[in-house]
Amino acid sequence: MSGRDYAALFLSFALLLLFVRAPRRELRSEGLSLLRSLFPAWRFFEEIAEIPVLSHRVIAQDAAPGPWRCTLHAPARSAGMLFLYAAGNLHLAQQSLVEHLLALRQEQPGGDDLSSTTSYRLVQALVLQQIRNEHPEVTGQYQFRLCERGQPDDVPPLLLSQSHTL
Amino acid sequence: MTSPLFTWLSATERLTAFALLLQSVEWLQARAALSDSGVWQFALLAPEQRALPPPLRQLCAWLLPYRPFVVLLALRCAACALVLVWGHGALWPFLCLSQILVCIRFRGASNGGSDALSVVLSSALCVPALWGRTPLAAQAALLYIGVQVTLSYVIAGLAKLRQPDWRTGQALCHFILSSSLGPPALLVRLASRPHLVRLAAWGVMAFECLFPLAWLSEPICLLFLACGACFHAANVWVFGLNRFFWAWLAGYPAVLSCCQLSAVLYAR
């Protein structure tokens, strides 16, 4: 490689570094969000962020609210997970729903009602499915919350849902 | 004798088809979650799709409800199998469009980066499918994939390098210990040794930031690709990101072809 080639390589790298350092502006567009796979950002595990934990409780009829239970349970690793790992990818997609809801909450910290948003309703469907798996015949109401992993119980949750009817 | 360019193209096509086949089989295995009584109910997702352009919105209305979507996944499996066994390049426009539809079904992406690279791979492979399997079309497709794979590492590496938590190793420790699958016992013991964690973090950043060096020569390229395969295999073990492994592996023949291309250009 000649000196000009090294200069070109260095300049390309410098431009890329400037591009990565440049401030980013989030585009708030539902349409673009659905098509974001067409615009890869190529940023993975960049910053330490809160990891939300989804939990739920059942409020049976004429009874006190039950204990909070963790909603998502990570599947075990398996020998074939390199090839097919449907349970693992489903778990990751479910966790992604939870993170989207938390991001929505953080964008609207004023306590706006999120119950009509798609993110909330998907997490609600996730919780309801888990409750039906655990207690197929239970009636009453249920509630879910997002907490930071390892957060003590006396700290207010990141998000507390309203009570919904089973 | 087949030109090396078409050898790399065929390898990229088959590996990409394999990656997409695995994804489609996984979603068929988990199809209950996509049903009208599952989590990703179409009725909940449809309102957001009104923001799409009308032709795409109509396509979503036809193909993304539960039953048509399951059929679409099955057709993807069949198309991928055809590409794997008989190398039918003409199927790439269908695989590309269906990949975008699958992403829309999951509100943009179900698995993050692997979805994006799958779109890159399948869209690039449409070029020789639509414009003829000529050396120029093959080279354009492979060059686009090679550049995107390289950018994926470099941008990720530079973004990490900016973060003080990555430079101290704290970020890597955090991500490993907070793996949603639970951290492997071996890595928990390793995470208690800050020097080892910092070394591993700098190893990851060095691999990613220096990846463009893979274009310089074939031995260096093979070394980087071997490191990449090990890196992605480790991510499968720690984080369960098996789709990343196959998506990036599918792009590796394109990186090799770019290495050969740069050797030809410099020889002139």
XYZ file of C-alpha atoms in Angstrom, chain A residues 1 5 13 16-17 19-21 30-31 33-38 40-49 51 74-75 77 81-86 89-94 97 100 118-119 121-122 125-126 129 149, chain B residues 22 26 29 33 39-40 44 48 51 56 100 103-104 107-109 111 113 116 119 148 151-152 154-156 158-160 162-163 165-166 174-175 178 180-182 184 209 216 236-238 240-243 245-246 266:
104
model
C 0.000 0.000 0.000
C -3.701 4.454 0.321
C -11.759 5.759 9.549
C -16.605 6.917 10.376
C -15.537 7.982 13.859
C -20.290 9.712 12.105
C -20.446 7.524 15.213
C -19.797 10.489 17.516
C -44.717 4.785 13.490
C -44.238 3.910 9.831
C -40.362 2.353 13.241
C -42.051 -0.614 11.561
C -39.495 -0.420 8.736
C -36.428 0.121 10.942
C -34.900 -3.171 9.790
C -34.233 -1.301 6.518
C -29.600 -0.681 10.515
C -27.880 1.294 13.252
C -25.272 -1.392 13.995
C -25.031 -0.462 17.680
C -25.136 -3.419 20.065
C -24.723 -3.513 23.830
C -23.500 0.060 23.705
C -24.517 1.469 27.085
C -25.464 0.108 30.475
C -29.190 0.592 30.842
C -33.162 -3.923 32.797
C -35.756 -17.657 30.837
C -35.597 -21.013 29.051
C -29.748 -23.463 27.377
C -29.446 -23.806 20.630
C -26.908 -22.826 18.003
C -29.357 -24.043 15.360
C -32.889 -23.885 16.721
C -33.738 -22.020 19.883
C -37.374 -21.037 19.476
C -35.858 -16.193 20.793
C -39.455 -16.020 21.977
C -38.183 -15.044 25.424
C -35.969 -12.348 23.890
C -38.906 -11.003 21.871
C -41.068 -10.945 25.019
C -41.878 -5.884 24.491
C -40.404 -0.975 24.635
C -49.871 -0.908 21.489
C -46.848 -1.452 23.742
C -51.598 -3.851 25.282
C -48.964 -6.314 24.083
C -51.556 -9.810 26.555
C -48.266 -11.352 27.683
C -51.293 -15.443 28.824
C -33.738 -5.887 38.326
C -33.808 -21.494 10.873
C -38.371 -21.151 14.961
C -42.471 -23.665 16.392
C -47.577 -16.691 20.362
C -49.302 -12.228 22.605
C -48.647 -10.829 19.121
C -53.314 -5.385 18.524
C -49.794 0.820 13.918
C -48.849 4.503 9.173
C -47.596 -2.090 1.950
C -39.545 -7.214 5.699
C -40.142 -7.616 10.742
C -43.299 -5.511 10.420
C -43.238 -4.003 15.079
C -39.968 -3.466 13.253
C -37.754 -6.295 14.474
C -34.344 -9.972 17.166
C -29.498 -6.726 14.487
C -31.478 -5.948 9.901
C -32.771 -7.718 5.185
C -22.396 -3.709 5.579
C -19.632 -1.453 9.024
C -21.645 -3.497 11.508
C -16.705 -1.017 13.036
C -19.661 1.131 14.081
C -20.428 -1.187 16.994
C -16.350 2.628 17.807
C -19.606 3.169 19.711
C -18.271 0.931 22.507
C -16.583 5.946 23.282
C -18.099 4.550 26.449
C -17.805 1.703 31.012
C -16.579 -0.362 28.079
C -22.804 -5.878 33.387
C -24.071 -7.367 30.124
C -27.526 -9.509 33.306
C -31.693 -12.818 30.269
C -30.761 -16.532 30.161
C -28.773 -16.195 33.358
C -23.033 -19.125 32.735
C -12.726 -1.639 15.270
C -6.051 -6.389 3.249
C -25.061 -17.723 21.387
C -23.880 -19.357 24.610
C -24.180 -16.288 26.832
C -28.946 -17.044 23.187
C -28.350 -14.977 20.026
C -28.195 -17.882 17.602
C -29.731 -15.863 14.750
C -24.375 -16.286 14.406
C -25.972 -17.514 11.172
C -4.118 -2.918 -5.505
